[in-house]
GROMACS .gro file of N, CA and C in nm:
model
  282
    1MET      N    1   0.349   1.433  -0.481
    1MET     CA    2   0.353   1.336  -0.558
    1MET      C    3   0.350   1.432  -0.692
    2THR      N    4   0.399   1.369  -0.788
    2THR     CA    5   0.442   1.453  -0.904
    2THR      C    6   0.296   1.468  -1.002
    3ASP      N    7   0.284   1.587  -1.114
    3ASP     CA    8   0.165   1.555  -1.150
    3ASP      C    9   0.158   1.443  -1.270
    4GLU      N   10   0.346   1.380  -1.297
    4GLU     CA   11   0.282   1.290  -1.363
    4GLU      C   12   0.238   1.135  -1.321
    5LYS      N   13   0.274   1.112  -1.194
    5LYS     CA   14   0.208   0.988  -1.129
    5LYS      C   15   0.100   1.002  -1.117
    6MET      N   16   0.012   1.118  -1.065
    6MET     CA   17  -0.140   1.152  -1.058
    6MET      C   18  -0.210   1.119  -1.181
    7LEU      N   19  -0.112   1.113  -1.302
    7LEU     CA   20  -0.198   1.143  -1.455
    7LEU      C   21  -0.196   0.985  -1.476
    8MET      N   22  -0.101   0.931  -1.433
    8MET     CA   23  -0.022   0.779  -1.471
    8MET      C   24  -0.127   0.664  -1.377
    9LYS      N   25  -0.241   0.690  -1.344
    9LYS     CA   26  -0.286   0.589  -1.252
    9LYS      C   27  -0.348   0.414  -1.328
   10LYS      N   28  -0.265   0.368  -1.217
   10LYS     CA   29  -0.316   0.142  -1.278
   10LYS      C   30  -0.413   0.146  -1.240
   11PRO      N   31  -0.458   0.022  -1.257
   11PRO     CA   32  -0.566  -0.037  -1.225
   11PRO      C   33  -0.517  -0.109  -1.132
   12HIS      N   34  -0.614  -0.086  -0.984
   12HIS     CA   35  -0.569  -0.151  -0.865
   12HIS      C   36  -0.676  -0.255  -0.873
   13ASN      N   37  -0.610  -0.349  -0.822
   13ASN     CA   38  -0.695  -0.517  -0.776
   13ASN      C   39  -0.667  -0.582  -0.679
   14VAL      N   40  -0.684  -0.633  -0.626
   14VAL     CA   41  -0.625  -0.714  -0.524
   14VAL      C   42  -0.641  -0.843  -0.495
   15ILE      N   43  -0.558  -0.999  -0.527
   15ILE     CA   44  -0.632  -1.117  -0.511
   15ILE      C   45  -0.563  -1.193  -0.389
   16LEU      N   46  -0.712  -1.240  -0.354
   16LEU     CA   47  -0.628  -1.329  -0.232
   16LEU      C   48  -0.677  -1.505  -0.260
   17GLU      N   49  -0.531  -1.580  -0.272
   17GLU     CA   50  -0.571  -1.717  -0.242
   17GLU      C   51  -0.552  -1.802  -0.140
   18ASP      N   52  -0.682  -1.869  -0.104
   18ASP     CA   53  -0.618  -1.965  -0.015
   18ASP      C   54  -0.626  -1.902   0.153
   19ARG      N   55  -0.565  -1.746   0.174
   19ARG     CA   56  -0.508  -1.669   0.233
   19ARG      C   57  -0.348  -1.644   0.226
   20LYS      N   58  -0.320  -1.764   0.148
   20LYS     CA   59  -0.162  -1.736   0.151
   20LYS      C   60  -0.077  -1.693   0.059
   21ASN      N   61  -0.131  -1.686  -0.084
   21ASN     CA   62  -0.062  -1.577  -0.216
   21ASN      C   63  -0.193  -1.446  -0.208
   22LEU      N   64  -0.061  -1.317  -0.235
   22LEU     CA   65  -0.185  -1.231  -0.235
   22LEU      C   66  -0.111  -1.130  -0.322
   23THR      N   67  -0.174  -1.092  -0.425
   23THR     CA   68  -0.159  -1.044  -0.539
   23THR      C   69  -0.226  -0.867  -0.592
   24ILE      N   70  -0.113  -0.768  -0.553
   24ILE     CA   71  -0.177  -0.645  -0.569
   24ILE      C   72  -0.147  -0.568  -0.699
   25THR      N   73  -0.225  -0.498  -0.750
   25THR     CA   74  -0.197  -0.431  -0.866
   25THR      C   75  -0.170  -0.291  -0.854
   26GLY      N   76  -0.159  -0.203  -0.913
   26GLY     CA   77  -0.232  -0.046  -0.919
   26GLY      C   78  -0.099   0.016  -0.771
   27VAL      N   79   0.029  -0.070  -0.710
   27VAL     CA   80   0.097  -0.037  -0.671
   27VAL      C   81   0.183   0.104  -0.672
   28GLN      N   82   0.177   0.242  -0.616
   28GLN     CA   83   0.252   0.325  -0.637
   28GLN      C   84   0.433   0.273  -0.579
   29ASP      N   85   0.370   0.279  -0.495
   29ASP     CA   86   0.554   0.259  -0.367
   29ASP      C   87   0.512   0.169  -0.279
   30ILE      N   88   0.625   0.152  -0.237
   30ILE     CA   89   0.629   0.054  -0.117
   30ILE      C   90   0.667   0.105   0.001
   31ASP      N   91   0.605   0.122   0.163
   31ASP     CA   92   0.661   0.177   0.270
   31ASP      C   93   0.728   0.130   0.309
   32SER      N   94   0.737  -0.018   0.353
   32SER     CA   95   0.821  -0.091   0.446
   32SER      C   96   0.710  -0.275   0.451
   33PHE      N   97   0.826  -0.321   0.511
   33PHE     CA   98   0.792  -0.459   0.529
   33PHE      C   99   0.858  -0.583   0.567
   34ASP      N  100   0.804  -0.665   0.685
   34ASP     CA  101   0.855  -0.757   0.733
   34ASP      C  102   0.792  -0.879   0.747
   35GLU      N  103   0.849  -0.978   0.837
   35GLU     CA  104   0.755  -1.021   0.855
   35GLU      C  105   0.651  -1.098   0.869
   36GLN      N  106   0.572  -0.965   0.979
   36GLN     CA  107   0.451  -0.954   0.975
   36GLN      C  108   0.315  -0.867   0.933
   37MET      N  109   0.436  -0.787   0.855
   37MET     CA  110   0.327  -0.645   0.764
   37MET      C  111   0.407  -0.602   0.689
   38VAL      N  112   0.324  -0.567   0.566
   38VAL     CA  113   0.368  -0.488   0.430
   38VAL      C  114   0.310  -0.400   0.457
   39VAL      N  115   0.334  -0.306   0.438
   39VAL     CA  116   0.261  -0.140   0.402
   39VAL      C  117   0.282  -0.077   0.261
   40ALA      N  118   0.213  -0.087   0.127
   40ALA     CA  119   0.217  -0.048   0.030
   40ALA      C  120   0.126   0.067   0.003
   41PHE      N  121   0.176   0.193  -0.061
   41PHE     CA  122   0.078   0.318  -0.139
   41PHE      C  123   0.009   0.237  -0.226
   42THR      N  124  -0.126   0.326  -0.256
   42THR     CA  125  -0.205   0.235  -0.404
   42THR      C  126  -0.285   0.369  -0.393
   43ASP      N  127  -0.355   0.376  -0.549
   43ASP     CA  128  -0.432   0.524  -0.580
   43ASP      C  129  -0.540   0.488  -0.511
   44GLN      N  130  -0.593   0.379  -0.413
   44GLN     CA  131  -0.725   0.416  -0.294
   44GLN      C  132  -0.676   0.381  -0.169
   45GLY      N  133  -0.528   0.415  -0.156
   45GLY     CA  134  -0.523   0.489  -0.012
   45GLY      C  135  -0.376   0.350  -0.001
   46GLU      N  136  -0.364   0.376   0.134
   46GLU     CA  137  -0.240   0.310   0.180
   46GLU      C  138  -0.297   0.169   0.210
   47LEU      N  139  -0.221   0.029   0.194
   47LEU     CA  140  -0.289  -0.034   0.208
   47LEU      C  141  -0.208  -0.125   0.337
   48THR      N  142  -0.288  -0.203   0.378
   48THR     CA  143  -0.158  -0.250   0.519
   48THR      C  144  -0.203  -0.414   0.538
   49VAL      N  145  -0.133  -0.498   0.491
   49VAL     CA  146  -0.134  -0.596   0.496
   49VAL      C  147  -0.065  -0.691   0.633
   50ARG      N  148  -0.142  -0.738   0.685
   50ARG     CA  149  -0.084  -0.814   0.838
   50ARG      C  150  -0.080  -0.971   0.821
   51GLY      N  151  -0.001  -1.043   0.917
   51GLY     CA  152  -0.030  -1.191   0.839
   51GLY      C  153   0.145  -1.207   0.932
   52TYR      N  154   0.179  -1.354   0.899
   52TYR     CA  155   0.299  -1.377   0.991
   52TYR      C  156   0.348  -1.465   0.865
   53ASN      N  157   0.509  -1.467   0.875
   53ASN     CA  158   0.580  -1.558   0.742
   53ASN      C  159   0.573  -1.503   0.649
   54LEU      N  160   0.539  -1.398   0.606
   54LEU     CA  161   0.530  -1.277   0.529
   54LEU      C  162   0.639  -1.271   0.409
   55HIS      N  163   0.617  -1.316   0.306
   55HIS     CA  164   0.742  -1.324   0.198
   55HIS      C  165   0.728  -1.216   0.110
   56VAL      N  166   0.791  -1.125   0.097
   56VAL     CA  167   0.745  -1.065  -0.040
   56VAL      C  168   0.800  -1.114  -0.183
   57GLY      N  169   0.733  -1.163  -0.247
   57GLY     CA  170   0.774  -1.261  -0.368
   57GLY      C  171   0.893  -1.155  -0.476
   58LYS      N  172   0.759  -1.050  -0.477
   58LYS     CA  173   0.815  -0.985  -0.629
   58LYS      C  174   0.739  -0.837  -0.579
   59ILE      N  175   0.862  -0.724  -0.606
   59ILE     CA  176   0.806  -0.595  -0.630
   59ILE      C  177   0.846  -0.548  -0.729
   60ASP      N  178   0.759  -0.507  -0.827
   60ASP     CA  179   0.743  -0.415  -0.913
   60ASP      C  180   0.665  -0.329  -0.993
   61VAL      N  181   0.785  -0.177  -0.889
   61VAL     CA  182   0.683  -0.031  -0.899
   61VAL      C  183   0.647   0.025  -1.027
   62GLU      N  184   0.763  -0.020  -1.144
   62GLU     CA  185   0.745  -0.013  -1.267
   62GLU      C  186   0.566  -0.005  -1.300
   63SER      N  187   0.557  -0.180  -1.274
   63SER     CA  188   0.453  -0.209  -1.379
   63SER      C  189   0.314  -0.210  -1.237
   64GLY      N  190   0.349  -0.181  -1.120
   64GLY     CA  191   0.259  -0.164  -1.004
   64GLY      C  192   0.231  -0.289  -0.926
   65GLU      N  193   0.309  -0.367  -0.938
   65GLU     CA  194   0.280  -0.538  -0.861
   65GLU      C  195   0.372  -0.573  -0.748
   66LEU      N  196   0.287  -0.635  -0.738
   66LEU     CA  197   0.383  -0.719  -0.547
   66LEU      C  198   0.269  -0.803  -0.551
   67TYR      N  199   0.355  -0.895  -0.522
   67TYR     CA  200   0.320  -1.057  -0.474
   67TYR      C  201   0.407  -1.098  -0.292
   68VAL      N  202   0.339  -1.130  -0.236
   68VAL     CA  203   0.337  -1.166  -0.147
   68VAL      C  204   0.263  -1.270  -0.108
   69GLN      N  205   0.380  -1.344  -0.017
   69GLN     CA  206   0.311  -1.486   0.007
   69GLN      C  207   0.386  -1.502   0.161
   70GLY      N  208   0.249  -1.566   0.251
   70GLY     CA  209   0.246  -1.644   0.405
   70GLY      C  210   0.118  -1.662   0.453
   71GLU      N  211   0.119  -1.619   0.588
   71GLU     CA  212  -0.046  -1.606   0.678
   71GLU      C  213  -0.120  -1.504   0.666
   72ILE      N  214  -0.218  -1.477   0.580
   72ILE     CA  215  -0.223  -1.355   0.560
   72ILE      C  216  -0.338  -1.306   0.656
   73GLU      N  217  -0.352  -1.254   0.710
   73GLU     CA  218  -0.464  -1.229   0.863
   73GLU      C  219  -0.524  -1.105   0.810
   74SER      N  220  -0.517  -1.003   0.744
   74SER     CA  221  -0.596  -0.912   0.696
   74SER      C  222  -0.537  -0.827   0.621
   75LEU      N  223  -0.622  -0.735   0.550
   75LEU     CA  224  -0.616  -0.646   0.477
   75LEU      C  225  -0.706  -0.501   0.530
   76ALA      N  226  -0.629  -0.369   0.539
   76ALA     CA  227  -0.667  -0.294   0.572
   76ALA      C  228  -0.628  -0.155   0.528
   77TYR      N  229  -0.750  -0.052   0.434
   77TYR     CA  230  -0.684   0.085   0.376
   77TYR      C  231  -0.698   0.158   0.459
   78ALA      N  232  -0.626   0.257   0.466
   78ALA     CA  233  -0.615   0.398   0.511
   78ALA      C  234  -0.615   0.553   0.388
   79ASP      N  235  -0.744   0.608   0.433
   79ASP     CA  236  -0.736   0.688   0.289
   79ASP      C  237  -0.648   0.781   0.334
   80PRO      N  238  -0.567   0.868   0.219
   80PRO     CA  239  -0.409   0.985   0.235
   80PRO      C  240  -0.481   1.093   0.307
   81GLN      N  241  -0.453   1.145   0.392
   81GLN     CA  242  -0.459   1.210   0.485
   81GLN      C  243  -0.511   1.362   0.368
   82PRO      N  244  -0.586   1.415   0.367
   82PRO     CA  245  -0.566   1.587   0.332
   82PRO      C  246  -0.458   1.664   0.374
   83GLN      N  247  -0.442   1.720   0.239
   83GLN     CA  248  -0.359   1.841   0.303
   83GLN      C  249  -0.395   1.984   0.379
   84ARG      N  250  -0.307   1.950   0.448
   84ARG     CA  251  -0.337   2.112   0.588
   84ARG      C  252  -0.269   2.244   0.516
   85GLY      N  253  -0.351   2.315   0.599
   85GLY     CA  254  -0.248   2.480   0.512
   85GLY      C  255  -0.124   2.452   0.651
   86GLY      N  256  -0.016   2.549   0.558
   86GLY     CA  257   0.115   2.565   0.626
   86GLY      C  258   0.143   2.656   0.700
   87GLY      N  259   0.031   2.716   0.636
   87GLY     CA  260   0.068   2.854   0.737
   87GLY      C  261   0.079   2.845   0.889
   88LEU      N  262   0.055   3.001   0.925
   88LEU     CA  263   0.043   3.012   1.102
   88LEU      C  264  -0.044   2.933   1.130
   89PHE      N  265  -0.199   2.982   1.121
   89PHE     CA  266  -0.327   2.956   1.127
   89PHE      C  267  -0.350   2.776   1.109
   90GLY      N  268  -0.266   2.732   1.016
   90GLY     CA  269  -0.292   2.609   1.013
   90GLY      C  270  -0.205   2.546   1.052
   91LYS      N  271  -0.120   2.576   1.154
   91LYS     CA  272  -0.050   2.478   1.218
   91LYS      C  273  -0.080   2.502   1.366
   92LEU      N  274  -0.158   2.637   1.396
   92LEU     CA  275  -0.233   2.676   1.508
   92LEU      C  276  -0.346   2.521   1.560
   93PHE      N  277  -0.390   2.499   1.427
   93PHE     CA  278  -0.552   2.432   1.445
   93PHE      C  279  -0.518   2.336   1.383
   94ARG      N  280  -0.438   2.232   1.386
   94ARG     CA  281  -0.413   2.100   1.392
   94ARG      C  282  -0.465   2.015   1.488
   0.00000   0.00000   0.00000
């Protein structure tokens, strides 16, 4: 990640309405999406949305907004992995 992106942190909010309409702000990037899963990167970590008949209504990475519609079952965060040493010892002790 570049220094510019790290300095420009956007507010991160998750709004779920009736388990059918999801609005996420503070999105940095979208990893993947299909009808059963959406994976987005935020300042708070990787956010995975699971459900059925998921449709991405709007992706605006410039403003950091993501809108998802469908039957939403779960929202789960994964913390970013810490950077490990890239040298010989870093590779040996993974």
